[in-house]
Amino acid sequence: MVKGIQIHSKAAPQAQAELFTDGALEFLAALHRTFESTRQSLLVAREEAQRRYDSGVPLDFAPETAHIRAEPSWHCAPPAPGLEDRRVEITGPTDRKMVINALNSGAKTFMADFEDSSSPTFANMINGQVNLRDAVRRKIDFESNGKQYKLAAQPAVLIVRPRGWHLDEPRVTVDNVPVSGSIFDFALFFYHNAKELVKAGRGPYFYLPKMEHYLEARLWNDIFLFSQSYIGMPHNVIRATVLIETLPAAFQMEEILFELRNHSSGLNCGRWDYIFSFIKKRRADRSAVLPDRKDVTMTVGFMDAYVKLLIQTCHRRKVAAMGGMSAQIPIKDDPKANEVAMAKVRADKLREVTAGHDGTWIAHPLINQIARQIFDENMLGPNQYHVLRQDVKVAAADLLNTKVPGKITEEGVRENVSTSLAYTSAWIGGNGCIPLNYLMEDAATAEITRVQLWQWVHYGSRLDNGLPITLEYIDSLVKELAPGIKKIVAGVKQENVDVAAEYLKAQVRKQWPSEFLTSDLMPYLAIADGVDPKYQKAAL
C-alpha cells in the first residue's frame, strides 16, 4: 500500500485488487496532494456566492472577464477523433450489461456515468471502473441467464462523467483526508485507460458536471495538464464537455470554454439540474417560485434563453452545443400511450436540431432510432458549428426570467413527494437510475422535487384550488404515499423508505434546502461499505 493512502472498505475485493495498483494509488495521491486545497477553496467560494445571492445581489455576467467575452479571435480545440459527429449520445450507469448495451445502441457516443445516474456505493464505483477498462480493451463480453452480451465491431465512442466537485469519496483517504469523488473517478479511469484509448484511435474523453464558476473549470484544466505530463502523454489529448447545469455557470459559458479551450469539446444543456439550480440559487427570492414541474419546459423564458446562449457561445468558439436528455422509455404494453410519448421525443429533438444543437441525449437504446432520424433529416453535416445564431441577444434578465405559465396543483405536489421518496429510497439502496411513469429518472429529478416542495412550503404557496401548502400537508402526503413506494420501485427496502421519508420531512422544515441530497445521504452508503461511523455525519 502506498504511504498515506487508506482504503476503508472491503467491498468488491477483486475490483480493488485489479484497480488499486501502487502506480494508480500514487497517481491518485499526487492529484489529491496537489489540488485538494484548491477544490476546498472553490467550495467555500460557492458558499460566499450564495450569501451574496441571498442578500439580494443579482447574478450577472462577470465584469472582470468582459475582455474574454468580447475577444472574437480565440477558439477551442478542434474535435478529437470520434467526436466530430455527436448527433445522438446515450447515457447511463456503468454496470456491465448497461455498458455493452449502450456501446452497441447505435448512438454515436456513450456517456458512462459515475454521477447522477449511479448510486455511489463503493462496489458500483469500482466495478464500473473495471467494466470501462474491459470495454476499452474489448474484453467485456459475458453471459447472463443464457444470453450472450458481446461488444459490437464499431461501438459508440466512450465518454466518462466523474462525480461533481462537491462530493467526497469517503472510502479512500490520503493523509487522513477523504479524496474528491471527481478526482477519484477521473484518476482511476485516466491512469488505467488513457494510453490504451489513444492506441485505439480515440482518447480520454470526459463530461464535467455541476460547475458553478470558471475557476472550477481552470482546476479541471490544471488537472488535465498535470495528468498528461504525469503519464508521459502529450498535452491537449484529453477532451471535456462541460454540462451547463447550474445557474451561475450560465453566466460564465464563455469563460468556462476559455479556461478549457485546449481540452474543450463543448457544452451541454443539463436541463433538469439547471432547473434545480435555478430554484436553489434563488432560494431567497419569492418571485422565483415555480409552478408544477411538468410546466417548467424547455420553451419557458429562462430555459429558452439559456439554450440559445449556449448554442451561440459554443458555435462562436467552434465546439459542440449539445442538447439535453429525453428521459422517455418505450411503453411496451400500451401502443397509444407509447405513441404519445414518442411524439414528445420527436418534438423535443426537432426543437433542438432546428435551434442549432449539434447533438442530443437519450436514456434508452430504443429511442436512438427516433432521435437519429430527426437529426439525420435536419443536420446534413457532422455538426452545426456554422449556425452562429447571431440573431440571439440574451441579457441577464432573460436568464433570470421567472414568468413561467402554469399552476401548482395537488397532482403536482403528490407527484413530487412520490418521486422524491421513490428515488431517494432506491439511491440509498444502491440504485441511481430508476424508471418512474415511463421516464428514466436520476438524481436531478429528485433534486427538483425536493427543492420545489421546500420552496412551496417556505413561501406559503397555494394550490390552484386555494389550499395552502403547509408542513402538515406535506407530512400527510408522505404518510399516505410512503407505504406504496415498494410497489413502484422493485427491490427497495422498507428501512430505506423510512430514511427517505424522514429526510424529505426534515428538508421542507429547513431555513434553506441542503445543497445536494447526495452529499447529505452519502454517509449511509459509506457506513454500509464499512467506513467507521464516527467519521460520518448523515443529514439525519
Coordinates of C-alpha atoms in Angstrom, one line a residue:
M1 CA 0.0 0.0 0.0
V2 CA 1.2 3.5 -0.9
K3 CA 2.2 5.6 2.1
G4 CA -0.6 7.9 3.3
I5 CA -3.4 6.2 1.4
Q6 CA -6.0 4.1 3.3
I7 CA -8.9 2.1 1.8
H8 CA -11.7 2.0 4.3
S9 CA -13.9 -0.6 2.6
K10 CA -13.6 -4.3 1.7
A11 CA -16.4 -4.1 -0.9
A12 CA -15.7 -5.6 -4.3
P13 CA -12.3 -7.1 -3.3
Q14 CA -11.5 -8.4 -6.8
A15 CA -12.0 -4.9 -8.4
Q16 CA -9.9 -3.4 -5.7
A17 CA -7.1 -5.8 -6.4
E18 CA -7.2 -5.0 -10.1
L19 CA -7.5 -1.2 -9.8
F20 CA -5.6 -0.2 -6.8
T21 CA -2.1 -0.9 -8.1
D22 CA 0.7 1.1 -6.5
G23 CA 1.0 3.2 -9.6
A24 CA -2.7 4.1 -9.7
L25 CA -2.7 4.9 -6.0
E26 CA 0.5 7.0 -6.3
F27 CA -1.2 9.0 -9.1
L28 CA -4.4 9.5 -7.1
A29 CA -2.3 10.7 -4.1
A30 CA -0.3 13.1 -6.2
L31 CA -3.6 14.6 -7.6
H32 CA -5.1 14.9 -4.1
R33 CA -2.0 16.5 -2.6
T34 CA -1.6 18.9 -5.5
F35 CA -5.2 20.0 -6.0
E36 CA -7.4 19.3 -2.9
S37 CA -6.7 22.6 -1.2
T38 CA -7.9 24.4 -4.4
R39 CA -11.0 22.3 -4.5
Q40 CA -11.8 23.2 -1.0
S41 CA -11.3 26.9 -1.6
L42 CA -13.6 26.8 -4.6
L43 CA -16.3 25.1 -2.5
V44 CA -16.0 27.9 0.1
A45 CA -16.3 30.4 -2.7
R46 CA -19.7 28.8 -3.7
E47 CA -21.0 29.4 -0.2
E48 CA -19.8 33.0 -0.3
A49 CA -21.6 33.5 -3.6
Q50 CA -24.8 32.0 -2.2
R51 CA -24.7 34.5 0.6
R52 CA -24.5 37.3 -1.9
Y53 CA -27.5 36.0 -3.8
D54 CA -29.4 35.7 -0.6
S55 CA -28.7 39.3 0.3
G56 CA -30.2 40.4 -3.0
V57 CA -27.2 40.8 -5.3
P58 CA -28.4 39.6 -8.7
L59 CA -26.5 37.2 -10.8
D60 CA -24.8 38.9 -13.8
F61 CA -22.1 38.4 -16.3
A62 CA -18.7 38.9 -14.6
P63 CA -17.1 42.4 -15.3
E64 CA -13.6 41.1 -14.8
T65 CA -13.9 38.7 -17.7
A66 CA -15.6 41.0 -20.2
H67 CA -12.5 41.1 -22.3
I68 CA -12.7 37.3 -22.8
R69 CA -16.3 37.5 -24.0
A70 CA -15.5 40.5 -26.3
E71 CA -12.5 38.9 -28.0
P72 CA -13.6 37.2 -31.2
S73 CA -10.3 35.6 -32.2
W74 CA -9.9 32.7 -29.7
H75 CA -11.4 29.3 -30.5
C76 CA -11.4 25.9 -28.7
A77 CA -9.5 22.8 -29.8
P78 CA -10.8 21.0 -33.0
P79 CA -12.9 17.9 -32.4
A80 CA -10.9 15.0 -31.3
P81 CA -11.1 11.6 -33.1
G82 CA -14.6 10.2 -32.7
L83 CA -16.1 13.4 -31.5
E84 CA -16.6 15.1 -34.9
D85 CA -20.3 13.9 -35.1
R86 CA -22.2 13.5 -31.8
R87 CA -25.7 13.7 -33.1
V88 CA -27.0 11.1 -30.6
E89 CA -25.4 10.4 -27.2
I90 CA -26.8 7.7 -24.9
T91 CA -26.1 8.0 -21.2
G92 CA -26.4 5.6 -18.2
P93 CA -24.6 4.0 -15.3
T94 CA -21.6 1.7 -15.6
D95 CA -22.9 -1.8 -14.8
R96 CA -21.6 -4.3 -17.2
K97 CA -24.8 -5.0 -19.1
M98 CA -25.6 -1.3 -19.5
V99 CA -22.1 -0.6 -20.8
I100 CA -22.4 -3.2 -23.5
N101 CA -26.0 -2.3 -24.5
A102 CA -25.2 1.4 -24.6
L103 CA -22.0 0.9 -26.6
N104 CA -24.0 -1.3 -29.0
S105 CA -27.0 1.0 -29.2
G106 CA -26.2 2.7 -32.5
A107 CA -25.7 6.1 -30.7
K108 CA -22.5 8.0 -31.7
T109 CA -21.2 8.2 -28.1
F110 CA -21.9 6.7 -24.7
M111 CA -21.6 8.8 -21.6
A112 CA -20.7 6.3 -18.9
D113 CA -21.9 7.9 -15.7
F114 CA -20.4 7.8 -12.2
E115 CA -22.5 10.8 -11.3
D116 CA -26.3 11.4 -11.2
S117 CA -27.4 8.0 -12.7
S118 CA -25.2 6.0 -10.3
S119 CA -25.6 5.5 -6.6
P120 CA -22.0 5.8 -5.4
T121 CA -21.7 2.6 -3.4
F122 CA -18.0 1.6 -3.4
A123 CA -18.9 -1.6 -5.4
N124 CA -20.8 0.5 -8.0
M125 CA -17.9 2.9 -8.4
I126 CA -15.0 0.4 -8.7
N127 CA -16.8 -2.3 -10.5
G128 CA -17.8 0.4 -13.0
Q129 CA -14.2 1.2 -13.5
V130 CA -13.4 -2.4 -14.2
N131 CA -16.2 -2.6 -16.7
L132 CA -15.0 0.5 -18.6
R133 CA -11.4 -0.8 -18.5
D134 CA -12.6 -4.1 -20.1
A135 CA -14.7 -2.2 -22.6
V136 CA -11.7 -0.1 -23.7
R137 CA -9.8 -3.3 -24.3
R138 CA -12.8 -5.1 -25.9
K139 CA -12.7 -7.8 -23.2
I140 CA -16.2 -7.1 -21.7
D141 CA -18.2 -9.9 -23.3
F142 CA -20.1 -12.0 -20.8
E143 CA -23.1 -14.4 -20.4
S144 CA -26.1 -13.9 -18.1
N145 CA -29.1 -16.2 -17.8
G146 CA -28.1 -18.0 -21.0
K147 CA -27.9 -14.7 -23.0
Q148 CA -24.6 -13.6 -24.6
Y149 CA -23.5 -10.0 -24.3
K150 CA -20.9 -9.0 -26.8
L151 CA -19.4 -5.8 -27.9
A152 CA -20.2 -4.7 -31.5
A153 CA -17.5 -4.2 -34.1
Q154 CA -17.9 -0.5 -34.1
P155 CA -19.2 0.6 -30.7
A156 CA -20.1 4.1 -29.6
V157 CA -17.3 6.4 -28.5
L158 CA -16.8 6.3 -24.8
I159 CA -17.1 9.5 -22.7
V160 CA -16.9 9.3 -18.9
R161 CA -18.7 11.5 -16.3
P162 CA -17.0 11.7 -12.9
R163 CA -18.7 12.9 -9.8
G164 CA -19.0 16.7 -9.2
W165 CA -16.6 18.8 -7.1
H166 CA -18.9 18.8 -4.1
L167 CA -18.8 15.0 -3.4
D168 CA -16.1 13.3 -1.4
E169 CA -15.0 9.7 -1.8
P170 CA -15.2 8.7 1.9
R171 CA -13.9 5.1 1.4
V172 CA -10.5 6.4 0.3
T173 CA -8.3 8.8 2.3
V174 CA -5.0 10.4 1.6
D175 CA -3.2 11.7 4.7
N176 CA -6.4 11.1 6.7
V177 CA -8.5 13.3 4.4
P178 CA -11.2 11.9 2.0
V179 CA -10.3 12.3 -1.6
S180 CA -12.5 14.1 -4.0
G181 CA -15.1 12.0 -5.8
S182 CA -14.3 13.8 -9.0
I183 CA -10.5 13.2 -8.7
F184 CA -11.0 9.5 -7.7
D185 CA -13.3 8.8 -10.7
F186 CA -11.0 10.7 -13.1
A187 CA -7.8 9.3 -11.8
L188 CA -8.7 5.6 -12.0
F189 CA -10.1 5.9 -15.5
F190 CA -7.3 8.1 -16.9
Y191 CA -4.5 6.1 -15.3
H192 CA -5.7 2.7 -16.5
N193 CA -7.1 3.7 -19.9
A194 CA -5.7 6.9 -21.4
K195 CA -2.8 5.3 -23.4
E196 CA -5.0 2.4 -24.4
L197 CA -7.6 4.7 -25.8
V198 CA -5.1 6.7 -27.8
K199 CA -3.7 3.5 -29.2
A200 CA -7.2 2.6 -30.4
G201 CA -7.5 5.9 -32.2
R202 CA -9.6 7.7 -29.6
G203 CA -8.7 9.5 -26.4
P204 CA -9.7 10.0 -22.8
Y205 CA -12.9 12.0 -23.1
F206 CA -15.0 13.4 -20.2
Y207 CA -18.2 15.1 -19.3
L208 CA -17.7 17.5 -16.4
P209 CA -20.8 18.2 -14.1
K210 CA -22.1 20.7 -11.6
M211 CA -19.6 23.5 -12.1
E212 CA -20.5 27.0 -10.8
H213 CA -17.5 29.1 -11.8
Y214 CA -14.9 29.4 -14.4
L215 CA -12.2 28.9 -11.8
E216 CA -13.6 25.4 -11.3
A217 CA -13.0 24.8 -15.0
R218 CA -9.5 26.1 -14.5
L219 CA -9.0 23.5 -11.8
W220 CA -10.0 20.7 -14.2
N221 CA -7.7 22.1 -16.9
D222 CA -4.8 22.2 -14.4
I223 CA -5.6 18.5 -13.5
F224 CA -5.6 17.6 -17.2
L225 CA -2.2 19.2 -17.8
F226 CA -0.7 17.6 -14.7
S227 CA -2.1 14.2 -15.6
Q228 CA -0.9 14.1 -19.2
S229 CA 2.6 15.1 -18.0
Y230 CA 2.5 12.5 -15.2
I231 CA 1.9 9.5 -17.5
G232 CA 4.1 10.9 -20.4
M233 CA 1.2 11.8 -22.8
P234 CA 1.3 14.9 -25.0
H235 CA -0.8 17.8 -23.7
N236 CA -4.3 18.5 -25.2
V237 CA -5.2 14.9 -25.9
I238 CA -7.9 14.9 -23.2
R239 CA -11.3 16.4 -24.3
A240 CA -14.0 17.5 -21.9
T241 CA -17.6 18.6 -22.5
V242 CA -19.0 20.8 -19.6
L243 CA -22.6 20.4 -18.5
I244 CA -24.1 23.8 -18.0
E245 CA -26.5 22.7 -15.3
T246 CA -26.1 25.5 -12.7
L247 CA -27.5 29.0 -12.9
P248 CA -24.1 30.7 -12.1
A249 CA -22.4 28.7 -14.9
A250 CA -24.9 30.1 -17.5
F251 CA -23.4 33.5 -16.9
Q252 CA -19.9 32.1 -17.5
M253 CA -20.1 29.9 -20.5
E254 CA -17.5 31.8 -22.5
E255 CA -15.1 31.8 -19.5
I256 CA -15.5 28.1 -18.9
L257 CA -14.7 27.4 -22.6
F258 CA -11.8 29.7 -22.4
E259 CA -10.3 28.0 -19.4
L260 CA -10.6 24.6 -21.0
R261 CA -10.1 25.8 -24.6
N262 CA -7.2 23.4 -25.5
H263 CA -9.2 20.5 -23.9
S264 CA -12.7 21.5 -24.7
S265 CA -15.2 19.6 -26.8
G266 CA -18.2 21.8 -26.0
L267 CA -21.1 22.5 -23.6
N268 CA -24.2 20.5 -22.8
C269 CA -27.7 21.7 -21.6
G270 CA -28.0 19.8 -18.3
R271 CA -31.7 20.8 -18.2
W272 CA -33.0 19.1 -15.1
D273 CA -30.2 20.1 -12.8
Y274 CA -30.4 23.6 -14.3
I275 CA -34.0 23.9 -13.0
F276 CA -32.9 22.6 -9.7
S277 CA -30.1 25.2 -9.5
F278 CA -32.4 28.0 -10.7
I279 CA -34.6 27.3 -7.6
K280 CA -31.8 26.7 -5.2
K281 CA -29.6 29.7 -6.1
R282 CA -32.7 31.9 -5.9
R283 CA -34.0 30.4 -2.7
A284 CA -34.3 33.9 -1.0
D285 CA -36.3 35.3 -4.0
R286 CA -40.0 35.0 -3.6
S287 CA -40.5 35.9 -7.2
A288 CA -38.6 32.7 -8.3
V289 CA -41.4 30.3 -7.1
L290 CA -42.1 28.0 -10.0
P291 CA -45.3 26.0 -10.8
D292 CA -45.7 22.3 -11.3
R293 CA -42.5 20.6 -12.5
K294 CA -44.3 19.5 -15.7
D295 CA -44.9 23.1 -16.6
V296 CA -41.2 24.1 -16.5
T297 CA -40.4 23.1 -20.1
M298 CA -37.6 24.0 -22.4
T299 CA -39.8 26.6 -24.1
V300 CA -40.3 28.8 -21.0
G301 CA -38.4 32.1 -20.9
F302 CA -35.4 31.3 -18.7
M303 CA -34.8 27.9 -20.2
D304 CA -35.2 29.1 -23.8
A305 CA -32.7 32.0 -23.2
Y306 CA -30.2 29.5 -21.7
V307 CA -30.4 27.2 -24.7
K308 CA -30.0 30.0 -27.2
L309 CA -27.0 31.5 -25.4
L310 CA -25.3 28.1 -25.1
I311 CA -25.6 27.4 -28.8
Q312 CA -24.4 30.9 -29.8
T313 CA -21.5 30.6 -27.4
C314 CA -20.3 27.2 -28.5
H315 CA -20.5 27.9 -32.2
R316 CA -18.7 31.2 -31.8
R317 CA -15.9 29.2 -30.3
K318 CA -16.1 26.2 -32.7
V319 CA -17.2 23.5 -30.3
A320 CA -20.3 21.3 -29.9
A321 CA -23.5 22.6 -28.4
M322 CA -25.2 19.5 -27.0
G323 CA -28.9 19.3 -26.3
G324 CA -30.5 17.7 -23.3
M325 CA -32.0 14.5 -22.2
S326 CA -35.1 12.8 -23.4
A327 CA -35.9 10.6 -20.4
Q328 CA -38.8 8.7 -22.1
I329 CA -38.6 5.0 -22.3
P330 CA -40.8 2.8 -24.5
I331 CA -44.2 1.8 -23.2
K332 CA -44.5 -1.7 -24.5
D333 CA -47.9 -2.7 -23.2
D334 CA -49.8 0.4 -24.4
P335 CA -49.3 1.4 -28.1
K336 CA -51.4 4.6 -27.8
A337 CA -49.6 5.9 -24.7
N338 CA -46.3 4.9 -26.4
E339 CA -47.0 6.9 -29.5
V340 CA -47.8 10.0 -27.4
A341 CA -44.5 9.5 -25.5
M342 CA -42.5 9.1 -28.7
A343 CA -44.2 12.1 -30.2
K344 CA -42.8 14.1 -27.3
V345 CA -39.4 12.8 -28.1
R346 CA -39.7 13.8 -31.7
A347 CA -40.9 17.3 -30.9
D348 CA -38.1 17.7 -28.4
K349 CA -35.4 16.6 -30.8
L350 CA -36.8 18.7 -33.6
R351 CA -36.7 21.7 -31.4
E352 CA -33.1 21.1 -30.5
V353 CA -31.8 20.5 -34.1
T354 CA -33.7 23.5 -35.5
A355 CA -32.3 25.7 -32.7
G356 CA -28.8 24.7 -33.8
H357 CA -27.8 21.9 -31.4
D358 CA -25.1 19.5 -32.7
G359 CA -26.5 16.5 -30.9
T360 CA -28.8 15.3 -28.2
W361 CA -29.1 12.8 -25.3
I362 CA -31.2 9.7 -24.9
A363 CA -31.7 7.4 -21.9
H364 CA -32.8 4.2 -23.7
P365 CA -31.4 2.3 -26.7
L366 CA -34.8 2.1 -28.4
I367 CA -35.1 5.9 -28.5
N368 CA -31.9 6.1 -30.7
Q369 CA -33.7 5.5 -34.0
I370 CA -36.2 8.3 -33.4
A371 CA -33.6 10.9 -32.3
R372 CA -31.2 9.8 -35.1
Q373 CA -33.9 10.2 -37.8
I374 CA -34.7 13.7 -36.7
F375 CA -31.1 14.8 -36.7
D376 CA -30.3 13.0 -39.9
E377 CA -33.1 14.8 -41.7
N378 CA -32.2 18.2 -40.3
M379 CA -28.5 18.2 -39.8
L380 CA -26.8 17.1 -43.1
G381 CA -23.2 17.6 -41.9
P382 CA -21.5 16.2 -38.8
N383 CA -22.4 19.3 -36.8
Q384 CA -23.8 22.8 -37.0
Y385 CA -20.9 24.9 -35.9
H386 CA -21.8 27.2 -38.9
V387 CA -25.1 28.1 -37.2
L388 CA -23.8 31.1 -35.3
R389 CA -27.2 32.4 -34.0
Q390 CA -26.1 36.0 -34.4
D391 CA -29.8 36.8 -34.1
V392 CA -29.6 35.9 -30.4
K393 CA -29.3 38.7 -27.8
V394 CA -29.5 37.2 -24.2
A395 CA -29.3 39.6 -21.3
A396 CA -29.0 38.7 -17.6
A397 CA -32.7 39.5 -17.1
D398 CA -33.6 36.8 -19.7
L399 CA -31.7 34.1 -17.8
L400 CA -33.4 35.2 -14.6
N401 CA -36.9 35.5 -16.1
T402 CA -39.4 33.9 -13.6
K403 CA -42.5 34.2 -15.8
V404 CA -43.5 30.5 -16.2
P405 CA -47.1 29.8 -17.2
G406 CA -48.7 27.1 -15.0
K407 CA -50.2 26.3 -11.6
I408 CA -49.3 24.4 -8.5
T409 CA -51.7 21.5 -8.4
E410 CA -52.4 18.7 -5.9
E411 CA -51.3 16.3 -8.6
G412 CA -48.0 18.1 -9.0
V413 CA -47.3 18.1 -5.2
R414 CA -48.2 14.5 -4.9
E415 CA -46.0 13.6 -7.9
N416 CA -43.1 15.5 -6.3
V417 CA -43.5 13.7 -2.9
S418 CA -43.8 10.3 -4.6
T419 CA -40.8 10.8 -6.9
S420 CA -38.7 12.1 -4.1
L421 CA -39.5 9.1 -1.8
A422 CA -39.0 6.6 -4.6
Y423 CA -35.7 7.9 -5.9
T424 CA -34.1 8.6 -2.6
S425 CA -35.1 5.1 -1.3
A426 CA -33.6 3.5 -4.4
W427 CA -30.4 5.6 -4.2
I428 CA -29.8 4.6 -0.6
G429 CA -30.2 1.0 -1.7
G430 CA -27.5 1.4 -4.4
N431 CA -29.7 2.1 -7.5
G432 CA -29.2 5.6 -9.0
C433 CA -31.3 5.2 -12.1
I434 CA -35.0 4.1 -11.9
P435 CA -38.0 4.0 -14.3
L436 CA -40.9 6.0 -13.0
N437 CA -44.0 6.7 -15.0
Y438 CA -42.2 5.6 -18.2
L439 CA -39.4 8.1 -17.6
M440 CA -35.8 7.1 -16.7
E441 CA -35.1 9.3 -13.6
D442 CA -31.8 10.1 -11.9
A443 CA -30.7 12.3 -9.1
A444 CA -31.5 15.6 -10.9
T445 CA -35.3 14.8 -10.8
A446 CA -35.2 14.0 -7.1
E447 CA -33.4 17.3 -6.5
I448 CA -36.0 19.3 -8.3
T449 CA -38.8 17.6 -6.4
R450 CA -37.1 18.3 -3.1
V451 CA -36.4 22.0 -3.6
Q452 CA -39.8 22.6 -5.1
L453 CA -41.5 21.2 -2.1
W454 CA -39.3 23.3 0.2
Q455 CA -39.9 26.4 -1.9
W456 CA -43.7 26.0 -1.9
V457 CA -43.8 25.4 1.9
H458 CA -41.3 28.2 2.6
Y459 CA -43.2 30.8 0.7
G460 CA -46.7 29.7 1.7
S461 CA -47.7 28.8 -1.8
R462 CA -51.3 27.7 -2.5
L463 CA -52.7 25.0 -4.8
D464 CA -54.8 26.1 -7.7
N465 CA -57.9 25.2 -5.5
G466 CA -56.8 27.7 -2.9
L467 CA -55.5 25.2 -0.3
P468 CA -52.2 26.3 1.4
I469 CA -49.1 24.1 1.1
T470 CA -48.1 23.6 4.7
L471 CA -45.8 21.3 6.6
E472 CA -48.7 19.4 7.8
Y473 CA -50.0 18.9 4.2
I474 CA -46.6 17.6 3.1
D475 CA -46.3 15.3 6.2
S476 CA -49.8 13.9 5.4
L477 CA -48.7 13.1 1.8
V478 CA -45.5 11.5 2.9
K479 CA -47.5 9.3 5.4
E480 CA -50.0 8.4 2.6
L481 CA -47.5 7.7 -0.2
A482 CA -44.6 6.1 1.6
P483 CA -46.3 2.7 2.1
G484 CA -46.7 2.3 -1.7
I485 CA -43.1 3.1 -2.7
K486 CA -42.0 -0.6 -2.6
K487 CA -44.6 -1.3 -5.3
I488 CA -43.3 1.5 -7.5
V489 CA -39.6 0.6 -7.3
A490 CA -38.5 -3.0 -7.3
G491 CA -36.2 -4.2 -4.5
V492 CA -36.5 -1.2 -2.3
K493 CA -36.1 -1.9 1.5
Q494 CA -38.6 -0.5 4.0
E495 CA -35.8 0.9 6.1
N496 CA -34.6 3.0 3.1
V497 CA -38.2 4.2 2.5
D498 CA -38.2 5.3 6.2
V499 CA -35.0 7.2 5.8
A500 CA -36.3 8.9 2.6
A501 CA -39.5 9.9 4.3
E502 CA -37.7 11.4 7.3
Y503 CA -35.2 13.2 5.1
L504 CA -37.9 14.8 3.0
K505 CA -39.9 15.9 6.1
A506 CA -36.7 17.4 7.5
Q507 CA -35.8 19.2 4.2
V508 CA -39.1 21.1 4.0
R509 CA -38.6 22.3 7.6
K510 CA -35.1 23.8 7.0
Q511 CA -34.4 27.5 6.6
W512 CA -32.7 26.7 3.3
P513 CA -32.7 23.4 1.4
S514 CA -29.5 21.4 1.5
E515 CA -27.0 21.8 -1.4
F516 CA -27.3 18.2 -2.6
L517 CA -29.2 15.2 -1.3
T518 CA -26.3 13.0 -2.5
S519 CA -23.9 14.8 -0.1
D520 CA -26.5 14.5 2.7
L521 CA -27.0 10.8 2.3
M522 CA -23.6 9.7 1.3
P523 CA -22.7 8.7 4.9
Y524 CA -25.4 5.9 4.7
L525 CA -23.5 4.4 1.8
A526 CA -20.1 4.9 3.4
I527 CA -21.2 3.2 6.6
A528 CA -22.8 0.3 4.7
D529 CA -19.4 -0.1 2.9
G530 CA -17.6 -0.5 6.2
V531 CA -16.4 3.1 6.9
D532 CA -16.2 3.8 10.6
P533 CA -19.4 5.6 11.6
K534 CA -17.6 8.0 13.9
Y535 CA -16.1 9.7 10.8
Q536 CA -19.6 10.1 9.1
K537 CA -22.3 12.5 9.8
A538 CA -25.5 12.0 7.8
A539 CA -28.2 14.6 7.4
L540 CA -30.4 12.8 9.8

